[in-house]
JSON list of C-alpha atoms in Angstrom, two decimals:
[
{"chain": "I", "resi": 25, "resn": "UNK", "atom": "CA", "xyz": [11.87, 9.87, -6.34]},
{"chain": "I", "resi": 26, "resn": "UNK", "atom": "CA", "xyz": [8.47, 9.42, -4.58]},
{"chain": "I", "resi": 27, "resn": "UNK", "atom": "CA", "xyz": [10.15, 7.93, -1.63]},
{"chain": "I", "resi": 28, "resn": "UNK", "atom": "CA", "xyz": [12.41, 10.56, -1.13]},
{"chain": "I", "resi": 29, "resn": "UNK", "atom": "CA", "xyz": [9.36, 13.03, -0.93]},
{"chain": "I", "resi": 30, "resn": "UNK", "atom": "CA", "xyz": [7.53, 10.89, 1.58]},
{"chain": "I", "resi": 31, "resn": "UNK", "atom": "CA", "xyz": [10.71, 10.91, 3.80]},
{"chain": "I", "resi": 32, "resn": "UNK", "atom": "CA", "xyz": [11.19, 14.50, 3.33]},
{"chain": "I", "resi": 33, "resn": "UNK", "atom": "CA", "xyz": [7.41, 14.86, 4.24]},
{"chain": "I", "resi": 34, "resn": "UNK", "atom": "CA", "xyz": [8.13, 12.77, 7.16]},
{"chain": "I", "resi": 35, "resn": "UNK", "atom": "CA", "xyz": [11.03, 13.87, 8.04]},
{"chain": "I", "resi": 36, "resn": "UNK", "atom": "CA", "xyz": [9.74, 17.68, 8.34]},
{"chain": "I", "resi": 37, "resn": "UNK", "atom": "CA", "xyz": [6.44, 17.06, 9.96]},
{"chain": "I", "resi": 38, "resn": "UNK", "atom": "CA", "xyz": [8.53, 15.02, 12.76]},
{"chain": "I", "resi": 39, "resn": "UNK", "atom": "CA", "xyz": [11.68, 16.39, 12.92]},
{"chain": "I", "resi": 40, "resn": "UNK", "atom": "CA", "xyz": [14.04, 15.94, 14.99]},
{"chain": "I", "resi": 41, "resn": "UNK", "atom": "CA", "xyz": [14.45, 12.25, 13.99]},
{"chain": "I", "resi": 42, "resn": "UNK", "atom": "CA", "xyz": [16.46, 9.65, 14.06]},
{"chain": "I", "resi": 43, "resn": "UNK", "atom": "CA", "xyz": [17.34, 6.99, 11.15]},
{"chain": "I", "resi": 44, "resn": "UNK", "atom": "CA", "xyz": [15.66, 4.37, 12.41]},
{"chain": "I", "resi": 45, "resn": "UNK", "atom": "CA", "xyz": [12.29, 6.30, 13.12]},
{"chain": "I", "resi": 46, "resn": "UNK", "atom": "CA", "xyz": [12.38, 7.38, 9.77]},
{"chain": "I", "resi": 47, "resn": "UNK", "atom": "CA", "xyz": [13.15, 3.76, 8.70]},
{"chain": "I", "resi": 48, "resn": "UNK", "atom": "CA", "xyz": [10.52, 2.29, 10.62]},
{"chain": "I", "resi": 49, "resn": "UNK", "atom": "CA", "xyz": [7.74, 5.31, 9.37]},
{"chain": "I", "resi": 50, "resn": "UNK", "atom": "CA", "xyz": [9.09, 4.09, 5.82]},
{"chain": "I", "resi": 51, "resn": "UNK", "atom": "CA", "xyz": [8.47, 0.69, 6.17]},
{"chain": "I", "resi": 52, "resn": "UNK", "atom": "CA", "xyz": [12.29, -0.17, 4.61]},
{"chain": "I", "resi": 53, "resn": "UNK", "atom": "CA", "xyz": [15.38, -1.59, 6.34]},
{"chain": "I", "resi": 54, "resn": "UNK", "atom": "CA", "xyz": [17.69, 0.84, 7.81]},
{"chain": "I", "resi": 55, "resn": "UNK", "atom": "CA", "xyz": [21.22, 0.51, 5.06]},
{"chain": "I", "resi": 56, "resn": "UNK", "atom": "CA", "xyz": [18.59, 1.32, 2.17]},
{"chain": "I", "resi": 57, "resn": "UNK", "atom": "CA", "xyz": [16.94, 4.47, 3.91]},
{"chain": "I", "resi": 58, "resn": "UNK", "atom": "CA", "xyz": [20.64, 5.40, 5.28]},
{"chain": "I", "resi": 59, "resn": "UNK", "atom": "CA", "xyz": [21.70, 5.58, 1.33]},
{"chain": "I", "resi": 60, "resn": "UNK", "atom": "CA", "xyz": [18.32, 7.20, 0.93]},
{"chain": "I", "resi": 61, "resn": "UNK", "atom": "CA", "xyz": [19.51, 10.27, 3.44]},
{"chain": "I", "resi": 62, "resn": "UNK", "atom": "CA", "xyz": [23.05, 10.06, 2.24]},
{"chain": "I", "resi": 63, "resn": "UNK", "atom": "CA", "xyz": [21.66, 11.15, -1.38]},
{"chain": "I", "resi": 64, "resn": "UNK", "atom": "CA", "xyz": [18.73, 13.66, 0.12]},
{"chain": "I", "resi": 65, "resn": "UNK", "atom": "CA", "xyz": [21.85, 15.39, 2.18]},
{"chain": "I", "resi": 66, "resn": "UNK", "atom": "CA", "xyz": [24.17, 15.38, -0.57]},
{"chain": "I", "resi": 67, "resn": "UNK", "atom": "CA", "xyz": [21.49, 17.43, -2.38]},
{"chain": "I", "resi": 68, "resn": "UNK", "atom": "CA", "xyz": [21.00, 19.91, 0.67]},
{"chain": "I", "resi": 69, "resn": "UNK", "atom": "CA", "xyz": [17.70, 18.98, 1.22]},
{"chain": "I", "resi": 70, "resn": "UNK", "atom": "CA", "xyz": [18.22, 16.99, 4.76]},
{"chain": "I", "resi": 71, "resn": "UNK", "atom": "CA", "xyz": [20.64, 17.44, 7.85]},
{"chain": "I", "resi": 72, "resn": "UNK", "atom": "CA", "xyz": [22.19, 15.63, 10.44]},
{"chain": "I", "resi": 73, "resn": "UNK", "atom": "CA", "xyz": [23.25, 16.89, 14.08]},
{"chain": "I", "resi": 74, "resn": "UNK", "atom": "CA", "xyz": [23.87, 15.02, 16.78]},
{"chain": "I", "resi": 75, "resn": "UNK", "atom": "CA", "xyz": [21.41, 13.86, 19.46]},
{"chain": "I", "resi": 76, "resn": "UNK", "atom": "CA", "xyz": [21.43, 16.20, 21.99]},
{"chain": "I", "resi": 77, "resn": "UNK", "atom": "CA", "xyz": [20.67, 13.24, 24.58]},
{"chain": "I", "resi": 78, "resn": "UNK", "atom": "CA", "xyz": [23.08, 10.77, 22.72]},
{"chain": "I", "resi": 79, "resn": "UNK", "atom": "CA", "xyz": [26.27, 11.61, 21.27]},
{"chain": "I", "resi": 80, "resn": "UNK", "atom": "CA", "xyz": [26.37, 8.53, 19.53]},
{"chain": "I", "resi": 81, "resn": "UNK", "atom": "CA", "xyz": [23.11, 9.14, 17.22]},
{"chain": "I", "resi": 82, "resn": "UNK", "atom": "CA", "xyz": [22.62, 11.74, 14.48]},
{"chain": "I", "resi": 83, "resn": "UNK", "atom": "CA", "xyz": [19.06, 13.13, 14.45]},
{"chain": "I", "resi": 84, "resn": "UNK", "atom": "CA", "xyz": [17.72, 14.30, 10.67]},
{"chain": "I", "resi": 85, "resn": "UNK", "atom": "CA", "xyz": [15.62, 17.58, 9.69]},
{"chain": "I", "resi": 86, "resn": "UNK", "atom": "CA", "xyz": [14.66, 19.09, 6.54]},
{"chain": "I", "resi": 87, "resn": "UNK", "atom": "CA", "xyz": [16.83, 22.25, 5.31]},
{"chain": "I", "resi": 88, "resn": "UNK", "atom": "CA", "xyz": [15.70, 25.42, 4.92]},
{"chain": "I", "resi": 89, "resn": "UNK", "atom": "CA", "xyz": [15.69, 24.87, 1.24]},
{"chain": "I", "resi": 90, "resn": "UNK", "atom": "CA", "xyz": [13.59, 21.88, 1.55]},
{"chain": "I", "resi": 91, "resn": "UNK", "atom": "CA", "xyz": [11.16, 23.88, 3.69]},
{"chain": "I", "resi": 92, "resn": "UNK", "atom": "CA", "xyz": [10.47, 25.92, 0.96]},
{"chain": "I", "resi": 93, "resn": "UNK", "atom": "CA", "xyz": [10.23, 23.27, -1.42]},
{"chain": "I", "resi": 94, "resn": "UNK", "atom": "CA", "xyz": [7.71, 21.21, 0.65]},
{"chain": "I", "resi": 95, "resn": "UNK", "atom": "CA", "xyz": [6.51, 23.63, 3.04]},
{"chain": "I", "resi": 96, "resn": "UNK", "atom": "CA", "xyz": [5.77, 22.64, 6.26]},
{"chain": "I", "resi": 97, "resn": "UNK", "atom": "CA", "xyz": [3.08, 20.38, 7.28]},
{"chain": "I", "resi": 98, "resn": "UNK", "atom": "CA", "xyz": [1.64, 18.97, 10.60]},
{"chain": "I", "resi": 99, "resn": "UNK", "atom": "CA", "xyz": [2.29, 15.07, 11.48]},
{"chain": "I", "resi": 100, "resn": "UNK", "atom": "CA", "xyz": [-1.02, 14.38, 10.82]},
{"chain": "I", "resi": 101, "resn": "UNK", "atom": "CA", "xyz": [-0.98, 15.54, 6.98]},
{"chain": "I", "resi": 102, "resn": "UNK", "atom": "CA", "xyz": [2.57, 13.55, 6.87]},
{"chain": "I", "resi": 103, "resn": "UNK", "atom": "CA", "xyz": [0.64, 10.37, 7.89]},
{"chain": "I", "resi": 104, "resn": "UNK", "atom": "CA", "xyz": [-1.77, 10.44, 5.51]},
{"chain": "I", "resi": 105, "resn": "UNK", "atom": "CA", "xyz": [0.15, 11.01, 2.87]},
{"chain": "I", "resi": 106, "resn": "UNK", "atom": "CA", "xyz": [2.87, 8.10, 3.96]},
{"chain": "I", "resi": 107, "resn": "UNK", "atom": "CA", "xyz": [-0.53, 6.29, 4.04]},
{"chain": "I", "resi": 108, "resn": "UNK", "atom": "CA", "xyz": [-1.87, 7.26, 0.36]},
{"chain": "I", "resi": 109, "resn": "UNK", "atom": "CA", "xyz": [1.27, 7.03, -1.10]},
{"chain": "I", "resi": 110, "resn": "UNK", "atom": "CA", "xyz": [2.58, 3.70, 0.16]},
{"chain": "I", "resi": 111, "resn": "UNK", "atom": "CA", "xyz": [-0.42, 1.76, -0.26]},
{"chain": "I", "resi": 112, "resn": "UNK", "atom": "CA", "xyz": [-0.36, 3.06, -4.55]},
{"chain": "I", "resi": 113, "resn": "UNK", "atom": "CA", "xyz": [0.93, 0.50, -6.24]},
{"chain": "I", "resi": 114, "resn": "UNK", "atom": "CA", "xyz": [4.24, 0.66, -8.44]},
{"chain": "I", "resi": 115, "resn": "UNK", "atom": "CA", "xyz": [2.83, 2.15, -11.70]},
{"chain": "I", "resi": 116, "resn": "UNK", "atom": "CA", "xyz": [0.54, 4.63, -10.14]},
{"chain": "I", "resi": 117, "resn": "UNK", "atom": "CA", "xyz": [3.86, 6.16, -8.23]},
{"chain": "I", "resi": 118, "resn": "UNK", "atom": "CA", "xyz": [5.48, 6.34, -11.80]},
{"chain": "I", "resi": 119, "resn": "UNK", "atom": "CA", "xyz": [2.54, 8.30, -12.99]},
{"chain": "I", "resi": 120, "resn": "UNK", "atom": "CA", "xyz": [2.19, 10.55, -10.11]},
{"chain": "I", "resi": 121, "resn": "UNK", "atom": "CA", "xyz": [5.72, 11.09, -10.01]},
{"chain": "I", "resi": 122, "resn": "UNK", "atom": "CA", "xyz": [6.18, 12.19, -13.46]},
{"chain": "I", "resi": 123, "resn": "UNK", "atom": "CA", "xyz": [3.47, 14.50, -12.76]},
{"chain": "I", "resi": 124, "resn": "UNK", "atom": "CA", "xyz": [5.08, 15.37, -10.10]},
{"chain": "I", "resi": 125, "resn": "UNK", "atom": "CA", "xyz": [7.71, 16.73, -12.29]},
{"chain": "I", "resi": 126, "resn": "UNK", "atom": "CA", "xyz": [5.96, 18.18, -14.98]},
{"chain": "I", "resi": 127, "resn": "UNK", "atom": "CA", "xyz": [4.04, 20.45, -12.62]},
{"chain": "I", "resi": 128, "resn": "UNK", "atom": "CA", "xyz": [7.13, 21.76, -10.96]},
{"chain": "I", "resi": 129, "resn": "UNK", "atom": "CA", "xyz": [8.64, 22.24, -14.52]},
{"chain": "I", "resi": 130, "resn": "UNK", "atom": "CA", "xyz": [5.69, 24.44, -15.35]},
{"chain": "I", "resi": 131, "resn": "UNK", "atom": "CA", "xyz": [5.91, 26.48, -11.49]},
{"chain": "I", "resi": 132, "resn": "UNK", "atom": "CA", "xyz": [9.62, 27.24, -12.73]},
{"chain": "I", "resi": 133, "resn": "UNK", "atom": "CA", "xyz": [8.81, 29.25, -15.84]}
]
């Protein structure tokens, strides 16, 4: 979906983060991006590890395989985009999402 490529975009250009940064970048409550990152890392395209200064928290990044997908782009680009993409209303996410799709349908012939 288009939210899961903003928070992949976010998520690489700031990496390490944790849930709740990526929450709060998102502008959505934490259980609905937590079932967000549960289906991104069920598709091996995000990671958690824990924090290395608290045990207690997980901290996300992008997989390899969703580096290559994405690429990798500096928090600045990430910001825009967020900004761009959340401010487009509902039906002009549909649209650019389906062609979205399309073009990576044609990249993979």
């Amino acid at each position: 979906t288009l939210s899961q490529l903003i928070a992949l975009h976010i998520i690489s250009a700031k990496a390490p983060m944790t849930l709740l940064s990526l929450s709060q970048a998102l502008g959505t409550r934490p259980p609905a991006t937590c079932a967000m990152v549960d289906r991104l890392a069920r598709a091996g395209l995000v990671c958690r590890t824990p924090d290395p200064e608290d045990l207690r928290r997980v901290v996300l990044a992008v997989t390899h395989t969703t580096t290559q997908m994405i690429g990798k782009i500096d928090p600045d680009t990430a910001h825009r985009l967020q900004s761009v993409l959340t401010t487009m209303g509902s039906a002009a996410q549909r649209v650019l999402a389906e062609v979205l799709k399309d073009t990576a349908r044609r990249l993979a012939r």
